[in-house]
XYZ file of C-alpha atoms in Angstrom:
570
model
C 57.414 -72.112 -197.990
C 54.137 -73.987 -196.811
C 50.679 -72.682 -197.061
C 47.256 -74.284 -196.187
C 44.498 -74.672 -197.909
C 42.368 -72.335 -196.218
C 45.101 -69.905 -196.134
C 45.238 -69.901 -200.049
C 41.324 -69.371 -199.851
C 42.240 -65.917 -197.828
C 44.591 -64.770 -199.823
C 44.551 -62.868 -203.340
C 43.421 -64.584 -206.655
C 43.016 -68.746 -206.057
C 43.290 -71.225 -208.905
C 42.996 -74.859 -209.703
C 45.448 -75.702 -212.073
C 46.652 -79.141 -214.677
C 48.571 -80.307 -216.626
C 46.150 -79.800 -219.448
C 43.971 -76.870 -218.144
C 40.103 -76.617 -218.698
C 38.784 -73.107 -217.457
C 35.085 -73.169 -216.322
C 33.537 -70.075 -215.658
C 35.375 -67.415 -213.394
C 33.285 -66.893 -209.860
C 34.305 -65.629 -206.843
C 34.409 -68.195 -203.411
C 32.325 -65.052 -202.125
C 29.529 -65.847 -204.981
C 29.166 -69.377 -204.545
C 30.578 -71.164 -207.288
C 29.009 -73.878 -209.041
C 29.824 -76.787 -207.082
C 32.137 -79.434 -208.924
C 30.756 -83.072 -207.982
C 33.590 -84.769 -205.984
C 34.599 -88.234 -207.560
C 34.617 -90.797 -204.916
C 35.190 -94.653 -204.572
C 34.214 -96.687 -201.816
C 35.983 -99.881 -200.440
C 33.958 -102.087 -198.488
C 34.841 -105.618 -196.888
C 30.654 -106.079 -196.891
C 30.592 -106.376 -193.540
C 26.643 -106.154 -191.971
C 27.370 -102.163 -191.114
C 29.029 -101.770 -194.187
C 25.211 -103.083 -196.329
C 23.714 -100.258 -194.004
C 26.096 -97.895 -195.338
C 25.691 -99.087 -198.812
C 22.336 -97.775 -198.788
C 23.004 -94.277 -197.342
C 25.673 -93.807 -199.508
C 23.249 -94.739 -202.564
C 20.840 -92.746 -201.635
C 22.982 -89.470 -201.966
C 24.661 -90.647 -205.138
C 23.396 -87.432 -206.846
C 25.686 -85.232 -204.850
C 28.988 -87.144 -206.323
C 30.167 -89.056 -208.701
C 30.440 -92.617 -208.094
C 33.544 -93.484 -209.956
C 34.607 -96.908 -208.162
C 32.732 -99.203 -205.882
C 35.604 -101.851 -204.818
C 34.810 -105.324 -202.946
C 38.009 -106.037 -200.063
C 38.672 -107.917 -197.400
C 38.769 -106.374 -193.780
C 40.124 -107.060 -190.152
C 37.544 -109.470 -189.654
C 37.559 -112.265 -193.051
C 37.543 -112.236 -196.696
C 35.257 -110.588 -198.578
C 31.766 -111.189 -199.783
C 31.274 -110.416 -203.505
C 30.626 -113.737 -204.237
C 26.996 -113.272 -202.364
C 26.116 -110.458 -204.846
C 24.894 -107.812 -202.122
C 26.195 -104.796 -203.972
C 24.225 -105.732 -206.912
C 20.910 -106.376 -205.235
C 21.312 -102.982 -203.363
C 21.768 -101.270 -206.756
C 18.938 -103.492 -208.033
C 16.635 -101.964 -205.173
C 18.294 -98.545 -206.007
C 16.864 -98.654 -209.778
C 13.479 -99.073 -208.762
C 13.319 -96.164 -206.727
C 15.042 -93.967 -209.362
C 12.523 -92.742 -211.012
C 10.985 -90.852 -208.136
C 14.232 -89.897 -207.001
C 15.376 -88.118 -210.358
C 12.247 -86.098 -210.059
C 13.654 -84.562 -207.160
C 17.313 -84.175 -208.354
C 17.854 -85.326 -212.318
C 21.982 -86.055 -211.169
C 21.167 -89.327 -209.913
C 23.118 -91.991 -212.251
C 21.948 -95.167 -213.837
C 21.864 -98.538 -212.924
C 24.017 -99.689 -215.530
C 26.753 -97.270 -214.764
C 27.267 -98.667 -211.248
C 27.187 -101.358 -212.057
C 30.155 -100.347 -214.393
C 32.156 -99.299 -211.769
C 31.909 -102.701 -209.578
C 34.520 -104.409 -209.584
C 36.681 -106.598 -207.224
C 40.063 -105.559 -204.525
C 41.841 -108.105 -202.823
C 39.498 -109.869 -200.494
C 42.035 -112.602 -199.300
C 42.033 -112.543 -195.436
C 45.676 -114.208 -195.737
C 46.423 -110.640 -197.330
C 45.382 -108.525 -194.571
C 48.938 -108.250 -192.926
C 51.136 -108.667 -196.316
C 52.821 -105.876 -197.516
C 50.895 -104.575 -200.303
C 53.566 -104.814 -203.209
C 53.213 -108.950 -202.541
C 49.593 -109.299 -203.084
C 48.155 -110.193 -206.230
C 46.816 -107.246 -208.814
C 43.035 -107.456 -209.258
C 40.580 -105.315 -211.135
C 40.068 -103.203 -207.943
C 43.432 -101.628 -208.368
C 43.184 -101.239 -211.656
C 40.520 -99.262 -211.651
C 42.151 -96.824 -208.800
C 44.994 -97.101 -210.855
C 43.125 -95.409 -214.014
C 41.550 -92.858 -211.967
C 44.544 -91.693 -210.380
C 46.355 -91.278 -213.787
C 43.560 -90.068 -216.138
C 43.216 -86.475 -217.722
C 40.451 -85.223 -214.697
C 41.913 -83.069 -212.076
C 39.530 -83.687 -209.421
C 40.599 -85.317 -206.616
C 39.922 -88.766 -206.216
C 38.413 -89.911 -202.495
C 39.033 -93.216 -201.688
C 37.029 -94.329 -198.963
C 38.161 -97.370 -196.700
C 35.791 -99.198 -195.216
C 37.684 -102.361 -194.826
C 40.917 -103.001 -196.156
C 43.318 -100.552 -197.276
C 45.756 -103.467 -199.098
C 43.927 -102.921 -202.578
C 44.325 -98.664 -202.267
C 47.767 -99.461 -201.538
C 49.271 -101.821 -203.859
C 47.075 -99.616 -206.733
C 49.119 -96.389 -205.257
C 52.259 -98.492 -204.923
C 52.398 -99.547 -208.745
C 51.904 -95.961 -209.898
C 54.450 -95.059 -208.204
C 56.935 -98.296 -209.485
C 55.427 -98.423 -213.022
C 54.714 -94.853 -213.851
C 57.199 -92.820 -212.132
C 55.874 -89.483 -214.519
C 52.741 -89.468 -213.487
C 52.950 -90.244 -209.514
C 53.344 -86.867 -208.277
C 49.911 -85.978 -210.198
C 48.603 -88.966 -208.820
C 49.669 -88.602 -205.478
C 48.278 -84.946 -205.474
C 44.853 -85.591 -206.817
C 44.407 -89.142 -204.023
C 42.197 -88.604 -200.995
C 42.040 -91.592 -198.379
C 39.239 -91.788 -195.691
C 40.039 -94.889 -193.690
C 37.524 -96.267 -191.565
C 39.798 -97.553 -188.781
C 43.004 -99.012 -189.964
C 41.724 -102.738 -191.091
C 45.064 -104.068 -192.161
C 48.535 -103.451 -192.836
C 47.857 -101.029 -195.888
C 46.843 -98.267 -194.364
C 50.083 -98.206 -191.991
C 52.151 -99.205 -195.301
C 50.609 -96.229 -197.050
C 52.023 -94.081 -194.177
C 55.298 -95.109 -193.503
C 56.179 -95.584 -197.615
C 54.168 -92.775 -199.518
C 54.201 -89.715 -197.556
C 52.915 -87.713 -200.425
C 49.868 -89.171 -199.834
C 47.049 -87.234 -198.005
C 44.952 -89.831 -195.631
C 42.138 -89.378 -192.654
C 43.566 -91.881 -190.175
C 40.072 -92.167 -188.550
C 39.896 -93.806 -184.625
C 43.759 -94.916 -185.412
C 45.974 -94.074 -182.728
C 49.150 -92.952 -184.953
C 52.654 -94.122 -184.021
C 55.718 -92.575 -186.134
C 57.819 -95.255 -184.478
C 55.390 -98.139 -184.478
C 55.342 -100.990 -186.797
C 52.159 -102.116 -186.083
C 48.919 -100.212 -186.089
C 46.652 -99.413 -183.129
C 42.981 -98.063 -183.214
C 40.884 -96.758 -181.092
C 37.292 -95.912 -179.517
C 37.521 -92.271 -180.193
C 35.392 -90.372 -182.454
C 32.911 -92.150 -184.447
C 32.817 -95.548 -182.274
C 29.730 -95.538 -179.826
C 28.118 -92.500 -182.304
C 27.659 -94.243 -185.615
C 28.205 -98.286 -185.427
C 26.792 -100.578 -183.334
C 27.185 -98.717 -180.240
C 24.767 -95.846 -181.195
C 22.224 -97.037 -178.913
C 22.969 -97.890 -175.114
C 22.878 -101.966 -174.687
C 22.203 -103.284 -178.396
C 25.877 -104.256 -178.920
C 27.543 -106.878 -176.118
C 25.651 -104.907 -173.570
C 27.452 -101.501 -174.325
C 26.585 -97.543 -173.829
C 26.943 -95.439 -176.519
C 28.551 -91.935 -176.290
C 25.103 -90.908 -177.844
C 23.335 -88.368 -175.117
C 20.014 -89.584 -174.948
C 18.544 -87.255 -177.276
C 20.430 -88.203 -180.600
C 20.103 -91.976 -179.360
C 16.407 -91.305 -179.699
C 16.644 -90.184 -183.904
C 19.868 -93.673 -183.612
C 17.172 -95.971 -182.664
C 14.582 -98.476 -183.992
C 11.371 -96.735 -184.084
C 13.062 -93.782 -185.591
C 14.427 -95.701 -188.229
C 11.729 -97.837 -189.494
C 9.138 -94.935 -189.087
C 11.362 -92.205 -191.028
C 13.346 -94.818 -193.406
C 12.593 -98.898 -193.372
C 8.542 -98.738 -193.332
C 6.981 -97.513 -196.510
C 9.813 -95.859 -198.001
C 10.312 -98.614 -200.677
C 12.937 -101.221 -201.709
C 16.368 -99.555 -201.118
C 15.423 -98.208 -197.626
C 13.586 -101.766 -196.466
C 16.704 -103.367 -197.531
C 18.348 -101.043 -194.695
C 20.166 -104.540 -192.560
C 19.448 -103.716 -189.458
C 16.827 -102.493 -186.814
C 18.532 -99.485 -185.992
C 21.183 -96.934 -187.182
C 24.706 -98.547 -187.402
C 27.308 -97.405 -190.093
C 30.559 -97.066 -188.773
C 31.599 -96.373 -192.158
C 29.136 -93.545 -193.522
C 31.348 -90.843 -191.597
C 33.315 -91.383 -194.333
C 31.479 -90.140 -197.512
C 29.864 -87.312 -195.072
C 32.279 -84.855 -196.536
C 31.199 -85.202 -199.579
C 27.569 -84.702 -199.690
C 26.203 -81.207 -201.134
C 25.132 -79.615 -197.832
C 27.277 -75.987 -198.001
C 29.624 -77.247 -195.921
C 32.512 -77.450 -198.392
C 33.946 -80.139 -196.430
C 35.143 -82.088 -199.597
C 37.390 -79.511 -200.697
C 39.429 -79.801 -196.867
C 38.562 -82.773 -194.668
C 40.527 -79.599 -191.642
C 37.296 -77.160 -192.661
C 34.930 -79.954 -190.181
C 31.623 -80.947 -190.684
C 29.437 -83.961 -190.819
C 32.510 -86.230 -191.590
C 34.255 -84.975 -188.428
C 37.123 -82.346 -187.851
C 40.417 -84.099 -188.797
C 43.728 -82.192 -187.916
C 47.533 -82.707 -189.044
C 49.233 -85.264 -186.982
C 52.362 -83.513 -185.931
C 55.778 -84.911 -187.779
C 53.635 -86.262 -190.692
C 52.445 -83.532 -193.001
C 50.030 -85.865 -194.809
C 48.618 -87.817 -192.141
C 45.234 -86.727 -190.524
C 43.842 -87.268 -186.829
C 40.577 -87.196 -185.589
C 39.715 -83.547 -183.449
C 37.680 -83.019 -180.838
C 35.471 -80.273 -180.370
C 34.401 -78.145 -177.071
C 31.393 -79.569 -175.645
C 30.565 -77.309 -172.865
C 34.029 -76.426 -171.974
C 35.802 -80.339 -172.681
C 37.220 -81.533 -175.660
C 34.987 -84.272 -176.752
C 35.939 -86.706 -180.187
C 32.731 -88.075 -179.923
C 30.596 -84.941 -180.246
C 32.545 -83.879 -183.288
C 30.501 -86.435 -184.430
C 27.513 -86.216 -182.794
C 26.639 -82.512 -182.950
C 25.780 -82.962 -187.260
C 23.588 -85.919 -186.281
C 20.326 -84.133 -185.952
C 20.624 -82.649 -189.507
C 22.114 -85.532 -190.831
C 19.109 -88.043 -190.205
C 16.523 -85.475 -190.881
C 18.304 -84.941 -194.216
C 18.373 -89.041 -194.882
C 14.857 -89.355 -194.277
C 14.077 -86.772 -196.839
C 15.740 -89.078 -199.092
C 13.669 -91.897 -198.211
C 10.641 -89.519 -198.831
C 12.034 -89.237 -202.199
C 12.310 -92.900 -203.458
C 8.762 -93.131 -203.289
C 6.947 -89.230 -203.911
C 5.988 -89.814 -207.311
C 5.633 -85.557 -207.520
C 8.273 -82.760 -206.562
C 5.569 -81.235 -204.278
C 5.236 -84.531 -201.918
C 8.878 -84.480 -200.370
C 10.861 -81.978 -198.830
C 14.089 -79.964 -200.156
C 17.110 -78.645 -199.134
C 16.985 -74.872 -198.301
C 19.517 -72.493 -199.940
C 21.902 -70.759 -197.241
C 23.091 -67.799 -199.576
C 25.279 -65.392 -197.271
C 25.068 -61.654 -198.645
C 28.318 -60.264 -199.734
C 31.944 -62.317 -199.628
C 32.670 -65.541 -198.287
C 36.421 -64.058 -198.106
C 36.646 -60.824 -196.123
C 39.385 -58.930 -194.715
C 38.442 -57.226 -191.249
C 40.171 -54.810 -188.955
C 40.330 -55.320 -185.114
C 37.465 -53.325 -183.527
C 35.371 -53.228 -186.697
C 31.662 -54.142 -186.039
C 30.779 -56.564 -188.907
C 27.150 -57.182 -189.669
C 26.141 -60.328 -191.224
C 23.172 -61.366 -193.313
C 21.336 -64.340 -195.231
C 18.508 -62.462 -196.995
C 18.978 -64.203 -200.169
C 18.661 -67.430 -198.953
C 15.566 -69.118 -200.145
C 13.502 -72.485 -199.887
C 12.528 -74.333 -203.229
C 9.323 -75.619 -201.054
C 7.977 -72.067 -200.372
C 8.720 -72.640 -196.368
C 9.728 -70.778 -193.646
C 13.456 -70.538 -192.586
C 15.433 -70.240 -189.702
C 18.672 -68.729 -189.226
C 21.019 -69.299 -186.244
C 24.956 -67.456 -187.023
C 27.636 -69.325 -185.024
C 31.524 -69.503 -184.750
C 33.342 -72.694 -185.551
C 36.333 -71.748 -183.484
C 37.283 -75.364 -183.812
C 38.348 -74.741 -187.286
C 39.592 -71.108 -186.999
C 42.941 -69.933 -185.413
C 42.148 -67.027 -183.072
C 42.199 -67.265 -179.446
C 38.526 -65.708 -178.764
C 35.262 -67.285 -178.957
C 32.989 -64.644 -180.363
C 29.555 -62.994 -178.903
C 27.770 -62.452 -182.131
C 24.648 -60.434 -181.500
C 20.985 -61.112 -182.678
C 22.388 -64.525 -184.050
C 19.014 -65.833 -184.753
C 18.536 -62.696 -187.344
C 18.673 -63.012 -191.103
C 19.734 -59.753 -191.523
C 21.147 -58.210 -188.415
C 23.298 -60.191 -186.372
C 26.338 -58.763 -185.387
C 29.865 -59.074 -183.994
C 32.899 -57.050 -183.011
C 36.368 -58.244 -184.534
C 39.183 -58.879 -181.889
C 41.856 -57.490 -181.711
C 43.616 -60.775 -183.291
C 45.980 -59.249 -185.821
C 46.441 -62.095 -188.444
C 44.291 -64.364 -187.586
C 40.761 -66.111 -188.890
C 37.174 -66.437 -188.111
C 34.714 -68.884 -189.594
C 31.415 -67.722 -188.952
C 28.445 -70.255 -190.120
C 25.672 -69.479 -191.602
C 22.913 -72.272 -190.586
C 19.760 -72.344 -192.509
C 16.469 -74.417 -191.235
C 13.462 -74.884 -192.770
C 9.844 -76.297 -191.339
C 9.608 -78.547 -193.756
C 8.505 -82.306 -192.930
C 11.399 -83.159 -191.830
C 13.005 -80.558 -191.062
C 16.176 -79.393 -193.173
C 19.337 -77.357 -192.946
C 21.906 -76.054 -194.835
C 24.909 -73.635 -194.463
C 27.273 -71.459 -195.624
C 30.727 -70.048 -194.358
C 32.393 -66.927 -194.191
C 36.030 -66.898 -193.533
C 37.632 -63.227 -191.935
C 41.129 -62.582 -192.074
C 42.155 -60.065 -189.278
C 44.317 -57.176 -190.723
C 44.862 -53.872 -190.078
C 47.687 -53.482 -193.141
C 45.003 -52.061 -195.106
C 42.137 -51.084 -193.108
C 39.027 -51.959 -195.341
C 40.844 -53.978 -197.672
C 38.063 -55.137 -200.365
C 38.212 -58.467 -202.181
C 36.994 -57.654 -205.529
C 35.369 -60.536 -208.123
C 35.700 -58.224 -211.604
C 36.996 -58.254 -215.034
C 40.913 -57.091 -213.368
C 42.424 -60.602 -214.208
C 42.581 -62.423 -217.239
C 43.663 -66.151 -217.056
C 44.273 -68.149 -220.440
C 44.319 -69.935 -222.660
C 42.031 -72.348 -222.126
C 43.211 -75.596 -221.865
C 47.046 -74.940 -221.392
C 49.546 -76.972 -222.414
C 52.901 -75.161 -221.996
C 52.395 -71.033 -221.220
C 49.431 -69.641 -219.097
C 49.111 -66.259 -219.834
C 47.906 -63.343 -217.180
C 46.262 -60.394 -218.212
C 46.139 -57.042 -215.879
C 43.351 -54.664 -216.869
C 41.947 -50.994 -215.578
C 44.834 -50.327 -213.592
C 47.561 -47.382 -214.526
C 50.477 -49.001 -211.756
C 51.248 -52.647 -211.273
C 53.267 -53.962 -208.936
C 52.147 -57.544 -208.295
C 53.500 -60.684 -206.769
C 52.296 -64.552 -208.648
C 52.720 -67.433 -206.296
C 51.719 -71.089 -207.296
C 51.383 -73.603 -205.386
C 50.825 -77.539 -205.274
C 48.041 -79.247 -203.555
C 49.970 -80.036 -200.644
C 50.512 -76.151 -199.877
C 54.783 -75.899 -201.019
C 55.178 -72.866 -203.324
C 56.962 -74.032 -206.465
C 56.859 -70.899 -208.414
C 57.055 -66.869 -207.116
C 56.948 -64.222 -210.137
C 56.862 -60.872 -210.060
C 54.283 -59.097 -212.539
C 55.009 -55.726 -213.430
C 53.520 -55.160 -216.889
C 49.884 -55.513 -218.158
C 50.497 -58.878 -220.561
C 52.346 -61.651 -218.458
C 53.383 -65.162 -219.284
C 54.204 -67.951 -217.138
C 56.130 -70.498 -218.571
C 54.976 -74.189 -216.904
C 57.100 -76.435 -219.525
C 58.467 -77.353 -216.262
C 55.835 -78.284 -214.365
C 54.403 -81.568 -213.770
C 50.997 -81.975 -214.319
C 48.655 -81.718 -211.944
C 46.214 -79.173 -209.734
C 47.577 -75.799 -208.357
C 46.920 -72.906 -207.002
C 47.557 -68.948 -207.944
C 47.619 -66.039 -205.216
C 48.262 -62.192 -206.791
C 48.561 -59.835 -204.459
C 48.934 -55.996 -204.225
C 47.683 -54.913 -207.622
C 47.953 -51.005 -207.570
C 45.637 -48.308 -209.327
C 45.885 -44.996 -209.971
C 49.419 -43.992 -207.938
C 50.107 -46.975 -206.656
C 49.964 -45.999 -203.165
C 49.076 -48.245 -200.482
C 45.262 -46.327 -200.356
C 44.802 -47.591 -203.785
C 45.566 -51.594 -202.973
C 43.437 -54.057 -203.979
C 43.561 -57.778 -203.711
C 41.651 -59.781 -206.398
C 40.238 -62.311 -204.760
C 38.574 -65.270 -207.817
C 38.048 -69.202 -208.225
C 38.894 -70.793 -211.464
C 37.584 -74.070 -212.374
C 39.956 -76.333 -214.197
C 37.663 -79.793 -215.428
């Protein structure tokens, strides 16, 4: 059996499992857990787009953890370590630190990046050699060591050149340490910018248990070369983001988001007076074909890092069909046409206004002279079971602003993501505490419903939230409860996990766990109050835990509940 992601996050209790477990605190998805930073390395060929990039992506290096930065080659040459760029960006990036830790402490040192330099392949003889012939180099290792170490997070890998050094690194895990590939394999997370050379095509046709974002790559089962294409980010973030600046070109831009793309926008908001790191911004206007790539991961309530499928500012990738790993880039609707572009396109607004209150931050010397992120805080679960016909009323009343503005609230469907048939009419969706909407009569199916929060800041700023419904009439009113019903433990595991049942006089449950990829590798009944569940067997990695149908009082069907909680395993 196969289950998604998001289809885990609907159903019963959800759990990240290792090898060795660590249990953070227990939360529900519905309370908004404390976020876990995602670890992330990028690749870069240092390409001119790639030193714009470079600059975004150090600008939000509080909302991850930089655990790699890797020098490759790309489709166009070798690489460019030798000139140093890296380290005068980070250079420029410590003397804007101390302003910008007083408006988020999480932003690391100088010294620690420049730690996690280090060097890929950036031979441009390489770029069509299969990746078990090119030399090792420090770059793998270091993907290597990440891969196998004792941290469950996933690793994203983000290609912005090259994908030889991510696969020869995943290639000797697999040759050299045969016991700990499947963990490995489980915890890896490629973006690839474009598919640069042969390693991004090798990764595909030789390590299928590898998860990748083939972005603007036209996939081929049969082909053995690769082929990529103009779709998505092209002409919306490179060179083509303005009309005529590139070999005479148009952008897919409309006019409008051109406007917040172009030159006066960019040296008034980030290049002029915004100090070192932003004047060191390499070009005259916005061009970063590869900053769709780390997108996901920024702290914005999106989630997106969790499942590239859930969409958002790093696009809307979807399952290529015949490779269960593989990732495409989806379009959206834009007024009635599927459009890869404005997948894109439609985040751009927030995403600029949110980079120049970055810039604003490298140089206000006081919390009160920049602008932060609202807090979108939906009321209630982010999980909820819904009947057909039931009128479900939404609200974002405990969302706040740490600036003291004013927010706005808009509720929309992102139908893109979700699997029912009907675009919903939700009422007063401009409300923070009365919009509305009728369920459809879509019997096991899901909604996502977003929660957008703006404030009037200078500039302005939003963040979200989502609620996912899960049609159902099997239960009419089914509540997800977040209580002391479950006991996990102990804490870390090593060979027996133990599962506690409390407050409940009938049990009749069902334990699934599954592996990151979705394939259910365990099913165990649980019929008595103290449970074990013996994982001697298990390789180590992350999982997840559904129980369902845990009865009270007679045990009739009434009486159901569904425990619905997230366990953090660090």
């Amino acid at each position: 059996m196969k289950i998604t992601y998001k289809r885990i996050l609907s159903q019963g209790i959800y759990f990240a499992l290792c090898g060795v477990l660590l249990i953070g605190n227990i939360d529900t998805f519905a309370t908004t857990p404390t976020r876990l930073k995602p670890r992330v390395i990028a690749t870069t060929d240092g390409e001119l787009d790639d030193r714009s990039s470079m600059v975004r992506f150090l600008m939000y290096a509080s909302d991850y953890d930089i655990v790699g930065i890797v020098q490759v080659n790309g489709v166009q040459k070798s690489g460019h370590s030798s000139e140093k760029w890296i380290e005068a960006l980070i250079d420029k990036y410590d003397q804007c630190l101390p302003n910008l830790r007083i408006h988020n402490p999480d932003y690391p040192s100088k010294d620690y990046l420049l730690s996690v330099l280090k060097v890929g392949n950036e031979n441009s003889a390489d770029l069509g050699k299969a990746p078990p012939l090119i030399a090792d180099n420090e770059g793998a290792q270091l993907i290597i060591k990440l891969l196998t170490d004792d941290d469950p997070r996933p690793v994203h890998i983000l290609s912005w050149g090259g994908a030889n050094t991510q696969a020869n690194a995943l290639w000797q895990i697999k040759t050299k340490y045969p016991d700990k590939w499947p963990a490995a394999a489980a915890k890896a997370r490629l973006y690839c910018i474009w598919y640069q050379d042969g390693g991004g095509l090798w990764i595909q046709k030789n390590l299928p248990e590898i998860k990748m974002y083939a972005s603007c790559v036209t996939v081929d089962v049969n082909s053995s070369t690769y082929k990529n294409n103009d779709d998505s980010w092209r002409y919306v973030w490179d060179y083509m983001s303005v009309d005529y600046y590139w070999k005479n070109r148009l952008s897919q831009n409309p006019k409008t988001i051109q406007t917040i793309m172009d030159k006066p926008w960019l040296a008034d908001n980030i290049k002029v007076g915004h100090g070192p790191l932003a004047a060191a911004y390499s070009q005259e206007y916005t061009s970063e074909g590869d900053s769709p790539s780390f997108m996901p991961l920024v702290d914005n309530g999106l989630q997106q890092d969790a499942d590239y499928t859930l969409g958002g500012w790093g696009g809307r990738p979807i399952s290529f069909s015949g490779l269960a790993n593989i990732f495409v880039d989806g379009g959206d609707d834009n007024a009635g046409k599927t459009d890869y572009h404005y997948t894109f396109y439609r985040w751009l607004p927030a995403v600029q206004n949110d980079w120049a209150a970055r810039a604003d931050w490298c140089v206000a010397d006081d919390y009160s002279k920049a602008n932060h992120q609202p807090v979108a805080k939906v009321k209630g679960d982010l999980v909820r079971n819904v009947n057909p016909g039931q009128t479900v009323t939404l609200d974002a009343s405990e969302s706040n602003d740490p600036d003291g503005n004013t927010l706005s609230y808009k509720w929309w469907q992102y139908f893109e993501v979700d699997n029912a048939t009907t675009k919903l009419t939700i009422n007063n969706n401009t409300s923070m505490d009365n919009a509305s909407f009728v369920v459809p009569d879509e019997l096991n199916k899901q909604l996502h419903v977003m929660l957008e929060v703006t404030d009037n800041g200078i500039p302005v700023l939003t963040r979200y939230q989502r609620i996912i419904f899960n049609i159902s009439n099997e239960v009419a009113g089914l509540p997800v409860y977040a209580s002391t019903d479950v006991s996990i433990y102990p804490n870390p595991v090593i060979d027996e996990l133990k599962i506690s049942i409390n407050n409940y006089s009938s049990i009749d449950c069902n334990m699934c766990l599954y592996d990151c990829q979705g394939v259910m590798i365990l099913n165990q009944k649980l019929t008595e109050r103290e449970n074990v569940m013996n994982l001697r067997s298990i390789p180590k990695g992350i999982y997840f835990i559904t129980i369902n149908n845990i009865f009270s009082g007679g045990g009739n069907k009434e009486n159901c509940k569904k425990i619905a909680k997230l366990i953090y395993f660090i």
